[in-house]
Amino acid sequence: MTKISVFIVEDDPMVLDVNKSFLQKMTQFQLIGESQNGQEAFEQIKKVKPHLVLLDMYLPDISGIDLFQKLRNERIPCDVIMITAARDTKTVQEVIRMGAVDYLVKPFRFERFEKALQTYYQTTKKISNTTTVAQEDIDKLFGYQQEADLALPKGLNDITMKQILDALEEIDGSITSEQLAQNVGMARVTVRKYLDFLANKGKVQIDLKYGTVGRPTKYYSIK
């Protein structure tokens, strides 16, 4: 999957710089434009067609909601994450109804920013890798998950599972258990146990690649 293109709309230069620095830490994303007012942002977004817009609510000429509505009226194929100080429930509800994929309240830490974009990346990746979806696929996209799926068997723990999942999500493609073990600094046999568990739960895909001799090598990737 290619990098996700991002356009930032933010009128505060300091906040704009912070958001750009956060974005630079995430290798799956690429900044392709920025603007400090709504009308200019609208024209630029129509032109460059980003996958994702990080949109501030309070702009000097029009509100972020008005810009969001203009993008929807023009059917511009971009997703929106609101980044704003607005906390009132009416605004939050309106933005959700318009289809925002997340809502970040200023000030926020990098961890929350990272979570929002990583979740968006994984959702986009799942959709782009298929032409049709079943109800089970849709349930996964909306975050529905049975509690039984989350229960780890004896010998596995949540912290290690999260480390392995985070490492997998950072990879644009597939990886062997040996390579992943080196990346996370764990024993290969430990990583393999978690990967097999995730594969059994349908959360990790296994691809076999055959060499000239010997057994095929297993490559793992997030579904």
Short mmCIF file of N, CA, C and O in Angstrom, two decimals, residues 110-178:
data_model
loop_
_atom_site.label_atom_id
_atom_site.label_comp_id
_atom_site.label_asym_id
_atom_site.label_seq_id
_atom_site.Cartn_x
_atom_site.Cartn_y
_atom_site.Cartn_z
N PHE A 110 1.23 13.09 21.54
CA PHE A 110 1.54 12.37 20.30
C PHE A 110 0.90 10.99 20.29
O PHE A 110 0.46 10.52 19.23
N GLU A 111 0.81 10.34 21.44
CA GLU A 111 0.26 8.99 21.50
C GLU A 111 -1.17 8.94 20.97
O GLU A 111 -1.55 8.00 20.28
N ARG A 112 -1.96 9.96 21.30
CA ARG A 112 -3.36 9.99 20.81
C ARG A 112 -3.41 10.30 19.32
O ARG A 112 -4.21 9.72 18.57
N PHE A 113 -2.56 11.18 18.88
CA PHE A 113 -2.44 11.49 17.45
C PHE A 113 -2.04 10.24 16.68
O PHE A 113 -2.61 9.91 15.65
N GLU A 114 -1.04 9.54 17.21
CA GLU A 114 -0.55 8.32 16.56
C GLU A 114 -1.66 7.27 16.48
O GLU A 114 -1.83 6.60 15.45
N LYS A 115 -2.41 7.10 17.56
CA LYS A 115 -3.48 6.11 17.58
C LYS A 115 -4.53 6.42 16.53
O LYS A 115 -5.01 5.53 15.82
N ALA A 116 -4.90 7.69 16.40
CA ALA A 116 -5.91 8.09 15.41
C ALA A 116 -5.45 7.76 14.00
O ALA A 116 -6.21 7.20 13.19
N LEU A 117 -4.21 8.09 13.69
CA LEU A 117 -3.73 7.87 12.32
C LEU A 117 -3.44 6.40 12.04
O LEU A 117 -3.67 5.93 10.93
N GLN A 118 -2.95 5.68 13.05
CA GLN A 118 -2.70 4.26 12.84
C GLN A 118 -4.02 3.51 12.62
O GLN A 118 -4.09 2.60 11.78
N THR A 119 -5.04 3.86 13.38
CA THR A 119 -6.36 3.23 13.19
C THR A 119 -6.88 3.53 11.80
O THR A 119 -7.41 2.65 11.12
N TYR A 120 -6.72 4.78 11.36
CA TYR A 120 -7.16 5.14 10.02
C TYR A 120 -6.38 4.37 8.96
O TYR A 120 -6.95 3.88 7.99
N TYR A 121 -5.08 4.24 9.18
CA TYR A 121 -4.23 3.53 8.22
C TYR A 121 -4.67 2.07 8.08
O TYR A 121 -4.79 1.56 6.97
N GLN A 122 -4.90 1.41 9.21
CA GLN A 122 -5.29 0.01 9.16
C GLN A 122 -6.65 -0.17 8.51
O GLN A 122 -6.86 -1.12 7.73
N THR A 123 -7.59 0.73 8.80
CA THR A 123 -8.91 0.65 8.17
C THR A 123 -8.82 0.85 6.67
O THR A 123 -9.42 0.10 5.88
N THR A 124 -8.04 1.84 6.25
CA THR A 124 -7.86 2.10 4.82
C THR A 124 -7.18 0.94 4.13
O THR A 124 -7.54 0.56 3.01
N LYS A 125 -6.20 0.35 4.80
CA LYS A 125 -5.48 -0.78 4.23
C LYS A 125 -6.42 -1.96 4.00
O LYS A 125 -6.38 -2.62 2.95
N LYS A 126 -7.29 -2.24 4.97
CA LYS A 126 -8.24 -3.35 4.84
C LYS A 126 -9.18 -3.14 3.67
O LYS A 126 -9.47 -4.05 2.90
N ILE A 127 -9.67 -1.91 3.51
CA ILE A 127 -10.62 -1.61 2.44
C ILE A 127 -9.94 -1.67 1.08
O ILE A 127 -10.50 -2.19 0.11
N SER A 128 -8.71 -1.15 0.99
CA SER A 128 -8.03 -1.09 -0.30
C SER A 128 -7.59 -2.45 -0.80
O SER A 128 -7.31 -2.61 -1.99
N ASN A 129 -7.53 -3.44 0.09
CA ASN A 129 -7.07 -4.77 -0.30
C ASN A 129 -8.19 -5.69 -0.75
O ASN A 129 -7.96 -6.88 -0.96
N THR A 130 -9.41 -5.18 -0.89
CA THR A 130 -10.52 -6.03 -1.30
C THR A 130 -11.51 -5.23 -2.13
O THR A 130 -11.54 -4.01 -2.08
N THR A 131 -12.32 -5.94 -2.92
CA THR A 131 -13.34 -5.28 -3.74
C THR A 131 -14.73 -5.44 -3.15
O THR A 131 -15.61 -4.63 -3.41
N THR A 132 -14.95 -6.50 -2.38
CA THR A 132 -16.22 -6.71 -1.70
C THR A 132 -15.94 -7.12 -0.26
O THR A 132 -14.88 -7.65 0.05
N VAL A 133 -16.92 -6.89 0.61
CA VAL A 133 -16.75 -7.22 2.02
C VAL A 133 -17.94 -8.00 2.54
O VAL A 133 -19.07 -7.81 2.07
N ALA A 134 -17.68 -8.87 3.49
CA ALA A 134 -18.74 -9.59 4.18
C ALA A 134 -19.07 -8.83 5.47
O ALA A 134 -18.36 -7.91 5.87
N GLN A 135 -20.17 -9.23 6.11
CA GLN A 135 -20.56 -8.57 7.36
C GLN A 135 -19.44 -8.65 8.40
O GLN A 135 -19.19 -7.68 9.13
N GLU A 136 -18.75 -9.78 8.45
CA GLU A 136 -17.66 -9.94 9.40
C GLU A 136 -16.55 -8.92 9.14
O GLU A 136 -15.98 -8.36 10.08
N ASP A 137 -16.27 -8.65 7.86
CA ASP A 137 -15.25 -7.67 7.52
C ASP A 137 -15.68 -6.27 7.96
O ASP A 137 -14.89 -5.48 8.47
N ILE A 138 -16.96 -5.97 7.73
CA ILE A 138 -17.49 -4.66 8.12
C ILE A 138 -17.45 -4.50 9.63
O ILE A 138 -17.11 -3.43 10.15
N ASP A 139 -17.78 -5.57 10.35
CA ASP A 139 -17.74 -5.51 11.81
C ASP A 139 -16.34 -5.17 12.31
O ASP A 139 -16.17 -4.40 13.26
N LYS A 140 -15.33 -5.74 11.66
CA LYS A 140 -13.94 -5.46 12.05
C LYS A 140 -13.59 -4.00 11.78
O LYS A 140 -12.89 -3.36 12.57
N LEU A 141 -14.07 -3.47 10.66
CA LEU A 141 -13.78 -2.08 10.32
C LEU A 141 -14.36 -1.11 11.34
O LEU A 141 -13.78 -0.08 11.65
N PHE A 142 -15.54 -1.47 11.89
CA PHE A 142 -16.19 -0.61 12.87
C PHE A 142 -15.78 -0.94 14.30
O PHE A 142 -16.32 -0.38 15.26
N GLY A 143 -14.82 -1.87 14.45
CA GLY A 143 -14.28 -2.15 15.77
C GLY A 143 -15.06 -3.13 16.60
O GLY A 143 -14.79 -3.29 17.79
N TYR A 144 -16.06 -3.80 16.01
CA TYR A 144 -16.80 -4.81 16.76
C TYR A 144 -15.93 -6.06 16.89
O TYR A 144 -15.39 -6.55 15.92
N GLN A 145 -15.87 -6.58 18.09
CA GLN A 145 -15.02 -7.73 18.33
C GLN A 145 -15.56 -8.49 19.54
O GLN A 145 -15.89 -7.90 20.56
N GLN A 146 -15.66 -9.79 19.40
CA GLN A 146 -16.14 -10.60 20.50
C GLN A 146 -15.10 -10.63 21.62
O GLN A 146 -13.90 -10.65 21.39
N GLU A 147 -15.57 -10.63 22.88
CA GLU A 147 -14.65 -10.66 24.01
C GLU A 147 -13.77 -11.91 23.96
O GLU A 147 -12.62 -11.88 24.38
N ALA A 148 -14.33 -12.99 23.44
CA ALA A 148 -13.55 -14.23 23.36
C ALA A 148 -12.33 -14.05 22.47
O ALA A 148 -11.29 -14.67 22.69
N ASP A 149 -12.46 -13.19 21.45
CA ASP A 149 -11.33 -12.95 20.56
C ASP A 149 -10.18 -12.26 21.28
O ASP A 149 -9.02 -12.36 20.89
N LEU A 150 -10.53 -11.49 22.33
CA LEU A 150 -9.52 -10.72 23.03
C LEU A 150 -8.85 -11.52 24.15
O LEU A 150 -7.82 -11.09 24.67
N ALA A 151 -9.46 -12.62 24.55
CA ALA A 151 -8.90 -13.41 25.65
C ALA A 151 -7.67 -14.16 25.19
O ALA A 151 -7.73 -14.93 24.23
N LEU A 152 -6.57 -13.94 25.89
CA LEU A 152 -5.32 -14.60 25.52
C LEU A 152 -5.18 -15.91 26.28
O LEU A 152 -5.53 -16.00 27.46
N PRO A 153 -4.65 -16.93 25.64
CA PRO A 153 -4.44 -18.20 26.33
C PRO A 153 -3.31 -18.09 27.34
O PRO A 153 -2.54 -17.12 27.34
N LYS A 154 -3.19 -19.06 28.20
CA LYS A 154 -2.13 -19.07 29.21
C LYS A 154 -0.76 -19.04 28.53
O LYS A 154 -0.52 -19.73 27.55
N GLY A 155 0.11 -18.18 29.06
CA GLY A 155 1.44 -18.07 28.49
C GLY A 155 1.63 -16.85 27.61
O GLY A 155 2.75 -16.47 27.28
N LEU A 156 0.51 -16.20 27.22
CA LEU A 156 0.58 -14.97 26.42
C LEU A 156 0.07 -13.81 27.27
O LEU A 156 -0.82 -13.97 28.10
N ASN A 157 0.62 -12.62 27.04
CA ASN A 157 0.17 -11.46 27.82
C ASN A 157 -0.10 -10.27 26.91
O ASN A 157 0.41 -10.18 25.79
N ASP A 158 -0.91 -9.35 27.42
CA ASP A 158 -1.39 -8.20 26.63
C ASP A 158 -0.26 -7.27 26.20
O ASP A 158 -0.27 -6.73 25.09
N ILE A 159 0.72 -7.05 27.08
CA ILE A 159 1.79 -6.09 26.77
C ILE A 159 2.62 -6.57 25.58
O ILE A 159 2.89 -5.82 24.63
N THR A 160 3.01 -7.85 25.64
CA THR A 160 3.80 -8.39 24.54
C THR A 160 2.98 -8.43 23.26
O THR A 160 3.50 -8.14 22.17
N MET A 161 1.69 -8.78 23.37
CA MET A 161 0.81 -8.81 22.21
C MET A 161 0.76 -7.43 21.55
O MET A 161 0.84 -7.31 20.33
N LYS A 162 0.63 -6.38 22.35
CA LYS A 162 0.56 -5.02 21.81
C LYS A 162 1.86 -4.65 21.11
O LYS A 162 1.84 -4.03 20.04
N GLN A 163 3.00 -5.04 21.69
CA GLN A 163 4.29 -4.74 21.06
C GLN A 163 4.38 -5.38 19.68
O GLN A 163 4.84 -4.76 18.71
N ILE A 164 3.94 -6.61 19.60
CA ILE A 164 4.02 -7.34 18.33
C ILE A 164 3.05 -6.76 17.31
O ILE A 164 3.39 -6.57 16.14
N LEU A 165 1.83 -6.44 17.74
CA LEU A 165 0.85 -5.85 16.84
C LEU A 165 1.31 -4.48 16.34
O LEU A 165 1.18 -4.16 15.16
N ASP A 166 1.85 -3.67 17.25
CA ASP A 166 2.34 -2.34 16.86
C ASP A 166 3.47 -2.47 15.83
O ASP A 166 3.53 -1.70 14.87
N ALA A 167 4.35 -3.44 16.05
CA ALA A 167 5.46 -3.65 15.12
C ALA A 167 4.96 -4.11 13.76
O ALA A 167 5.46 -3.67 12.71
N LEU A 168 3.95 -4.96 13.75
CA LEU A 168 3.36 -5.42 12.49
C LEU A 168 2.70 -4.28 11.73
O LEU A 168 2.78 -4.18 10.51
N GLU A 169 2.01 -3.41 12.47
CA GLU A 169 1.30 -2.30 11.83
C GLU A 169 2.25 -1.28 11.22
O GLU A 169 1.88 -0.54 10.31
N GLU A 170 3.48 -1.24 11.73
CA GLU A 170 4.47 -0.31 11.18
C GLU A 170 5.02 -0.78 9.84
O GLU A 170 5.62 0.00 9.11
N ILE A 171 4.78 -2.04 9.52
CA ILE A 171 5.36 -2.63 8.30
C ILE A 171 4.38 -2.52 7.15
O ILE A 171 3.22 -2.92 7.27
N ASP A 172 4.83 -1.97 6.06
CA ASP A 172 4.00 -1.88 4.85
C ASP A 172 4.30 -3.10 3.99
O ASP A 172 5.09 -3.06 3.06
N GLY A 173 3.68 -4.22 4.36
CA GLY A 173 3.96 -5.47 3.65
C GLY A 173 3.98 -6.62 4.63
O GLY A 173 3.30 -6.61 5.65
N SER A 174 4.79 -7.63 4.35
CA SER A 174 4.86 -8.81 5.21
C SER A 174 6.27 -8.98 5.75
O SER A 174 7.23 -8.37 5.25
N ILE A 175 6.38 -9.85 6.77
CA ILE A 175 7.66 -10.03 7.45
C ILE A 175 7.72 -11.44 8.02
O ILE A 175 6.69 -12.03 8.35
N THR A 176 8.92 -11.97 8.17
CA THR A 176 9.07 -13.29 8.78
C THR A 176 9.10 -13.14 10.30
O THR A 176 9.33 -12.04 10.84
N SER A 177 8.88 -14.25 11.00
CA SER A 177 8.92 -14.21 12.46
C SER A 177 10.33 -13.86 12.95
O SER A 177 10.49 -13.17 13.96
N GLU A 178 11.34 -14.33 12.22
CA GLU A 178 12.72 -14.01 12.60
C GLU A 178 12.99 -12.50 12.49
O GLU A 178 13.59 -11.89 13.39
#
